[in-house]
GROMACS .gro file of C-alpha atoms in nm:
model
  285
    1MET     CA    1   0.429  -6.885  14.425
    2SER     CA    2   0.054  -6.815  14.397
    3SER     CA    3  -0.204  -7.042  14.244
    4LYS     CA    4  -0.279  -6.793  13.961
    5SER     CA    5   0.075  -6.799  13.841
    6MET     CA    6   0.092  -7.174  13.862
    7CYS     CA    7  -0.218  -7.236  13.647
    8THR     CA    8  -0.123  -7.009  13.362
    9PRO     CA    9   0.160  -7.086  13.120
   10HIS     CA   10   0.274  -6.726  13.129
   11GLY     CA   11   0.315  -6.742  13.501
   12MET     CA   12   0.524  -7.050  13.458
   13LEU     CA   13   0.752  -6.876  13.209
   14GLY     CA   14   0.773  -6.568  13.428
   15SER     CA   15   0.668  -6.326  13.150
   16SER     CA   16   0.401  -6.059  13.164
   17PRO     CA   17   0.066  -6.113  12.992
   18SER     CA   18   0.101  -5.790  12.791
   19ARG     CA   19   0.412  -5.911  12.608
   20SER     CA   20   0.249  -6.233  12.506
   21ARG     CA   21  -0.019  -6.040  12.308
   22GLY     CA   22   0.233  -5.891  12.060
   23PRO     CA   23   0.224  -6.170  11.800
   24GLN     CA   24  -0.151  -6.186  11.821
   25ARG     CA   25  -0.190  -5.812  11.756
   26CYS     CA   26   0.053  -5.827  11.464
   27GLY     CA   27  -0.138  -6.115  11.315
   28ARG     CA   28  -0.467  -5.933  11.355
   29SER     CA   29  -0.333  -5.615  11.191
   30GLN     CA   30  -0.201  -5.816  10.895
   31GLN     CA   31  -0.540  -5.987  10.868
   32ARG     CA   32  -0.712  -5.644  10.864
   33MET     CA   33  -0.475  -5.518  10.589
   34LYS     CA   34  -0.547  -5.827  10.382
   35ASP     CA   35  -0.920  -5.779  10.429
   36THR     CA   36  -0.907  -5.410  10.325
   37GLY     CA   37  -0.662  -5.470  10.038
   38ALA     CA   38  -0.404  -5.229  10.183
   39VAL     CA   39  -0.107  -5.457  10.127
   40PHE     CA   40   0.225  -5.285  10.040
   41ARG     CA   41   0.408  -5.464   9.763
   42GLU     CA   42   0.707  -5.389   9.547
   43ASP     CA   43   0.634  -5.206   9.219
   44ILE     CA   44   0.654  -5.482   8.957
   45ARG     CA   45   0.508  -5.299   8.653
   46PRO     CA   46   0.632  -5.473   8.334
   47GLY     CA   47   0.761  -5.156   8.161
   48LEU     CA   48   0.994  -5.033   8.433
   49PRO     CA   49   1.259  -5.309   8.421
   50MET     CA   50   1.277  -5.272   8.043
   51LEU     CA   51   1.329  -4.895   8.071
   52ARG     CA   52   1.603  -4.949   8.324
   53GLN     CA   53   1.773  -5.197   8.093
   54VAL     CA   54   1.755  -4.952   7.801
   55ARG     CA   55   1.902  -4.670   8.009
   56GLU     CA   56   2.180  -4.893   8.134
   57ALA     CA   57   2.257  -5.009   7.778
   58ARG     CA   58   2.273  -4.648   7.659
   59ARG     CA   59   2.503  -4.546   7.940
   60LYS     CA   60   2.733  -4.836   7.864
   61GLU     CA   61   2.733  -4.750   7.495
   62GLU     CA   62   2.816  -4.383   7.563
   63LYS     CA   63   3.099  -4.483   7.797
   64GLN     CA   64   3.231  -4.722   7.536
   65GLN     CA   65   3.225  -4.449   7.270
   66GLU     CA   66   3.406  -4.207   7.498
   67ALA     CA   67   3.669  -4.468   7.573
   68ASN     CA   68   3.709  -4.540   7.202
   69LEU     CA   69   3.755  -4.169   7.126
   70LYS     CA   70   4.018  -4.138   7.398
   71ASN     CA   71   4.203  -4.449   7.293
   72ARG     CA   72   4.177  -4.382   6.920
   73GLN     CA   73   4.500  -4.280   6.757
   74LYS     CA   74   4.467  -3.945   6.588
   75SER     CA   75   4.556  -3.909   6.225
   76LEU     CA   76   4.838  -3.692   6.100
   77LYS     CA   77   4.595  -3.432   5.964
   78GLU     CA   78   4.413  -3.410   6.295
   79GLU     CA   79   4.738  -3.364   6.487
   80GLU     CA   80   4.847  -3.094   6.244
   81GLN     CA   81   4.513  -2.920   6.279
   82GLU     CA   82   4.537  -2.925   6.659
   83ARG     CA   83   4.892  -2.789   6.660
   84ARG     CA   84   4.792  -2.522   6.409
   85ASP     CA   85   4.491  -2.414   6.617
   86ILE     CA   86   4.704  -2.393   6.931
   87GLY     CA   87   4.968  -2.189   6.750
   88LEU     CA   88   4.712  -1.948   6.603
   89LYS     CA   89   4.542  -1.895   6.938
   90ASN     CA   90   4.866  -1.790   7.110
   91ALA     CA   91   5.005  -1.445   7.040
   92LEU     CA   92   5.364  -1.401   6.924
   93GLY     CA   93   5.620  -1.357   7.198
   94CYS     CA   94   5.961  -1.193   7.222
   95GLU     CA   95   6.125  -1.517   7.115
   96ASN     CA   96   5.986  -1.460   6.765
   97LYS     CA   97   6.252  -1.276   6.564
   98GLY     CA   98   6.005  -1.081   6.352
   99PHE     CA   99   5.811  -0.963   6.654
  100ALA     CA  100   6.136  -0.870   6.831
  101LEU     CA  101   6.241  -0.654   6.534
  102LEU     CA  102   5.904  -0.478   6.538
  103GLN     CA  103   5.943  -0.404   6.909
  104LYS     CA  104   6.286  -0.253   6.847
  105MET     CA  105   6.123  -0.021   6.591
  106GLY     CA  106   5.869   0.096   6.851
  107TYR     CA  107   5.582  -0.144   6.787
  108LYS     CA  108   5.361  -0.236   7.081
  109SER     CA  109   5.124  -0.530   7.105
  110GLY     CA  110   4.772  -0.439   6.985
  111GLN     CA  111   4.894  -0.139   6.788
  112ALA     CA  112   4.805  -0.092   6.421
  113LEU     CA  113   5.083  -0.119   6.166
  114GLY     CA  114   5.214   0.174   5.965
  115LYS     CA  115   5.381   0.504   6.047
  116SER     CA  116   5.048   0.680   6.091
  117GLY     CA  117   4.886   0.380   6.260
  118ASP     CA  118   4.624   0.319   5.993
  119GLY     CA  119   4.734  -0.034   5.903
  120ILE     CA  120   4.595  -0.371   6.010
  121VAL     CA  121   4.575  -0.471   6.374
  122GLU     CA  122   4.503  -0.843   6.341
  123PRO     CA  123   4.736  -1.071   6.144
  124ILE     CA  124   4.640  -1.181   5.795
  125PRO     CA  125   4.408  -1.484   5.829
  126LEU     CA  126   4.551  -1.819   5.741
  127HIS     CA  127   4.363  -2.032   5.485
  128VAL     CA  128   4.494  -2.388   5.485
  129LYS     CA  129   4.449  -2.583   5.166
  130THR     CA  130   4.398  -2.949   5.251
  131GLY     CA  131   4.302  -3.083   4.907
  132LYS     CA  132   4.532  -3.221   4.640
  133SER     CA  133   4.420  -2.983   4.364
  134GLY     CA  134   4.649  -2.711   4.236
  135ILE     CA  135   4.638  -2.340   4.302
  136GLY     CA  136   4.345  -2.174   4.128
  137HIS     CA  137   4.143  -2.493   4.100
  138GLU     CA  138   3.866  -2.364   4.326
  139THR     CA  139   3.845  -2.044   4.120
  140LEU     CA  140   3.818  -2.254   3.806
  141ILE     CA  141   3.538  -2.464   3.957
  142LYS     CA  142   3.354  -2.149   4.064
  143ARG     CA  143   3.391  -1.996   3.717
  144LYS     CA  144   3.265  -2.315   3.551
  145ALA     CA  145   2.967  -2.324   3.785
  146GLU     CA  146   2.883  -1.963   3.698
  147GLU     CA  147   2.917  -2.039   3.325
  148LYS     CA  148   2.692  -2.344   3.364
  149LEU     CA  149   2.434  -2.136   3.550
  150GLU     CA  150   2.448  -1.865   3.284
  151SER     CA  151   2.411  -2.124   3.010
  152TYR     CA  152   2.110  -2.274   3.187
  153ARG     CA  153   1.950  -1.931   3.221
  154ARG     CA  154   2.016  -1.862   2.853
  155LYS     CA  155   1.854  -2.192   2.754
  156ILE     CA  156   1.550  -2.119   2.969
  157HIS     CA  157   1.523  -1.773   2.815
  158MET     CA  158   1.550  -1.913   2.464
  159LYS     CA  159   1.294  -2.182   2.544
  160ASN     CA  160   1.047  -1.926   2.679
  161LYS     CA  161   1.111  -1.705   2.376
  162ALA     CA  162   1.050  -1.996   2.140
  163GLU     CA  163   0.726  -2.082   2.320
  164GLU     CA  164   0.610  -1.721   2.295
  165ASN     CA  165   0.696  -1.712   1.924
  166ALA     CA  166   0.516  -2.041   1.865
  167ALA     CA  167   0.207  -1.912   2.044
  168GLU     CA  168   0.218  -1.587   1.845
  169GLN     CA  169   0.256  -1.774   1.517
  170PHE     CA  170  -0.034  -2.000   1.611
  171ARG     CA  171  -0.252  -1.699   1.684
  172MET     CA  172  -0.147  -1.541   1.353
  173ARG     CA  173  -0.221  -1.861   1.161
  174LEU     CA  174  -0.555  -1.892   1.334
  175LYS     CA  175  -0.642  -1.532   1.256
  176SER     CA  176  -0.523  -1.576   0.898
  177LYS     CA  177  -0.736  -1.887   0.863
  178GLN     CA  178  -1.038  -1.708   1.004
  179ASP     CA  179  -0.981  -1.412   0.774
  180GLU     CA  180  -0.945  -1.646   0.478
  181MET     CA  181  -1.269  -1.824   0.563
  182LYS     CA  182  -1.442  -1.487   0.600
  183LEU     CA  183  -1.313  -1.376   0.259
  184GLU     CA  184  -1.434  -1.699   0.100
  185GLY     CA  185  -1.775  -1.652   0.259
  186ASP     CA  186  -1.797  -1.294   0.132
  187LEU     CA  187  -1.695  -1.410  -0.216
  188ARG     CA  188  -1.971  -1.673  -0.223
  189ARG     CA  189  -2.225  -1.417  -0.109
  190SER     CA  190  -2.107  -1.180  -0.381
  191GLN     CA  191  -2.133  -1.457  -0.642
  192ARG     CA  192  -2.488  -1.543  -0.536
  193ALA     CA  193  -2.589  -1.178  -0.536
  194CYS     CA  194  -2.425  -1.122  -0.875
  195GLN     CA  195  -2.600  -1.424  -1.026
  196GLN     CA  196  -2.937  -1.314  -0.887
  197LEU     CA  197  -2.902  -0.950  -0.997
  198ASP     CA  198  -2.771  -1.047  -1.342
  199THR     CA  199  -3.064  -1.284  -1.385
  200GLN     CA  200  -3.308  -1.006  -1.296
  201LYS     CA  201  -3.153  -0.799  -1.578
  202ASN     CA  202  -3.183  -1.094  -1.818
  203ILE     CA  203  -2.808  -1.145  -1.834
  204GLN     CA  204  -2.765  -1.510  -1.929
  205VAL     CA  205  -2.385  -1.533  -1.925
  206PRO     CA  206  -2.166  -1.382  -1.650
  207ARG     CA  207  -1.893  -1.138  -1.742
  208GLU     CA  208  -1.638  -1.378  -1.598
  209ALA     CA  209  -1.690  -1.746  -1.529
  210TRP     CA  210  -1.617  -1.711  -1.159
  211TYR     CA  211  -1.864  -1.419  -1.116
  212TRP     CA  212  -2.135  -1.678  -1.064
  213LEU     CA  213  -2.144  -1.996  -0.863
  214ARG     CA  214  -2.131  -2.321  -1.053
  215LEU     CA  215  -2.444  -2.399  -1.247
  216GLU     CA  216  -2.554  -2.707  -1.048
  217GLU     CA  217  -2.751  -2.641  -0.735
  218GLU     CA  218  -2.539  -2.617  -0.418
  219THR     CA  219  -2.658  -2.770  -0.098
  220GLU     CA  220  -2.527  -2.713   0.255
  221GLU     CA  221  -2.359  -3.052   0.253
  222GLU     CA  222  -2.168  -2.963  -0.062
  223GLU     CA  223  -2.053  -2.636   0.097
  224GLU     CA  224  -1.918  -2.820   0.403
  225GLU     CA  225  -1.733  -3.065   0.180
  226GLU     CA  226  -1.598  -2.774  -0.018
  227ASN     CA  227  -1.454  -2.615   0.297
  228GLU     CA  228  -1.283  -2.940   0.395
  229GLN     CA  229  -1.119  -2.997   0.058
  230ASP     CA  230  -0.753  -2.896   0.024
  231GLU     CA  231  -0.790  -2.774  -0.334
  232ASP     CA  232  -1.030  -2.496  -0.409
  233GLU     CA  233  -1.219  -2.479  -0.735
  234TYR     CA  234  -1.055  -2.144  -0.812
  235GLU     CA  235  -0.696  -2.240  -0.741
  236SER     CA  236  -0.628  -2.279  -1.111
  237ASP     CA  237  -0.684  -1.905  -1.156
  238ASP     CA  238  -0.411  -1.652  -1.103
  239LEU     CA  239  -0.631  -1.425  -0.894
  240SER     CA  240  -0.651  -1.468  -0.520
  241VAL     CA  241  -0.972  -1.474  -0.320
  242LEU     CA  242  -0.917  -1.115  -0.207
  243ASP     CA  243  -0.860  -0.996  -0.563
  244LYS     CA  244  -1.174  -1.170  -0.684
  245LEU     CA  245  -1.376  -1.025  -0.397
  246GLN     CA  246  -1.258  -0.672  -0.473
  247ILE     CA  247  -1.331  -0.708  -0.844
  248LEU     CA  248  -1.673  -0.861  -0.790
  249THR     CA  249  -1.785  -0.609  -0.526
  250SER     CA  250  -1.675  -0.325  -0.755
  251TYR     CA  251  -1.882  -0.481  -1.035
  252LEU     CA  252  -2.186  -0.507  -0.807
  253ARG     CA  253  -2.152  -0.146  -0.696
  254GLU     CA  254  -2.107  -0.011  -1.049
  255GLU     CA  255  -2.355  -0.227  -1.240
  256HIS     CA  256  -2.622  -0.299  -0.979
  257LEU     CA  257  -2.559  -0.029  -0.712
  258TYR     CA  258  -2.548  -0.314  -0.459
  259CYS     CA  259  -2.332  -0.354  -0.146
  260ILE     CA  260  -2.306  -0.705  -0.005
  261TRP     CA  261  -2.211  -0.580   0.346
  262CYS     CA  262  -2.503  -0.338   0.360
  263GLY     CA  263  -2.729  -0.593   0.190
  264THR     CA  264  -2.903  -0.311   0.005
  265ALA     CA  265  -2.951  -0.214  -0.358
  266TYR     CA  266  -2.940   0.166  -0.379
  267GLU     CA  267  -3.134   0.384  -0.620
  268ASP     CA  268  -2.842   0.571  -0.777
  269LYS     CA  269  -2.472   0.635  -0.734
  270GLU     CA  270  -2.531   0.940  -0.517
  271ASP     CA  271  -2.747   0.736  -0.281
  272LEU     CA  272  -2.478   0.465  -0.271
  273SER     CA  273  -2.193   0.705  -0.197
  274SER     CA  274  -2.384   0.893   0.071
  275ASN     CA  275  -2.538   0.599   0.260
  276CYS     CA  276  -2.282   0.320   0.215
  277PRO     CA  277  -1.979   0.343   0.451
  278GLY     CA  278  -1.733   0.214   0.190
  279PRO     CA  279  -1.640  -0.055  -0.059
  280THR     CA  280  -1.465  -0.287   0.188
  281SER     CA  281  -1.563  -0.500   0.486
  282ALA     CA  282  -1.343  -0.294   0.721
  283ASP     CA  283  -1.548   0.014   0.638
  284HIS     CA  284  -1.858  -0.159   0.773
  285ASP     CA  285  -1.709  -0.273   1.108
   0.00000   0.00000   0.00000
């Protein structure tokens, strides 16, 4: 044994120096990874375990629902429906007596019925009635629904018609009120003109009491109050406002050759008839 191998511990153990450096290199590489921050760790983000738990809970719930559906006892209606669907999906075979009789008469599967082959090919569809109501009840419900809808439409039509009539009546009343106010204004103008023209001719008393305005002086405030009052000062007379206006304008045209709508006193009757459009307000529109 040499002196070099005796003085070193590796020589004493009989192992090579290169193998003894393995743990040191591993420790150095781990130290470098720690220094650089390149340490591989398990993904421990807080949201992932929760998502896994939710997915697992959903899978368990779906499996439980499937197991419940398989283990659930079907109702009598469901069993009847399944048997009916299976029977309707399968075509009739030779064991069916009706189908066997048709085959003896020359019928083949898929052929149309009838001597000339213009009948139906598919069987008459089956409509199963599952409710407890009697035959014709659905038709009755449908008819009542149609009657209710028709009644609703009729009510809407009547309502719209009533609204249109109300609006038309309102417009007529408004127009009538405006026409009435216009007639009253024309009558007052005619009374003022008559009073002025009669005074110019030294006529002290009017032919009729209502030909002139009342003797006391009228102000604008009194005229506004007069329009607001419900009773007119001439309501006691039998003549209407239109009648009075026609009579008074005729008097002005005959006696004074004056037209209130033209606002002109003409020289003679020929001048009045040739230059005045007419004796009414409509003639001057």
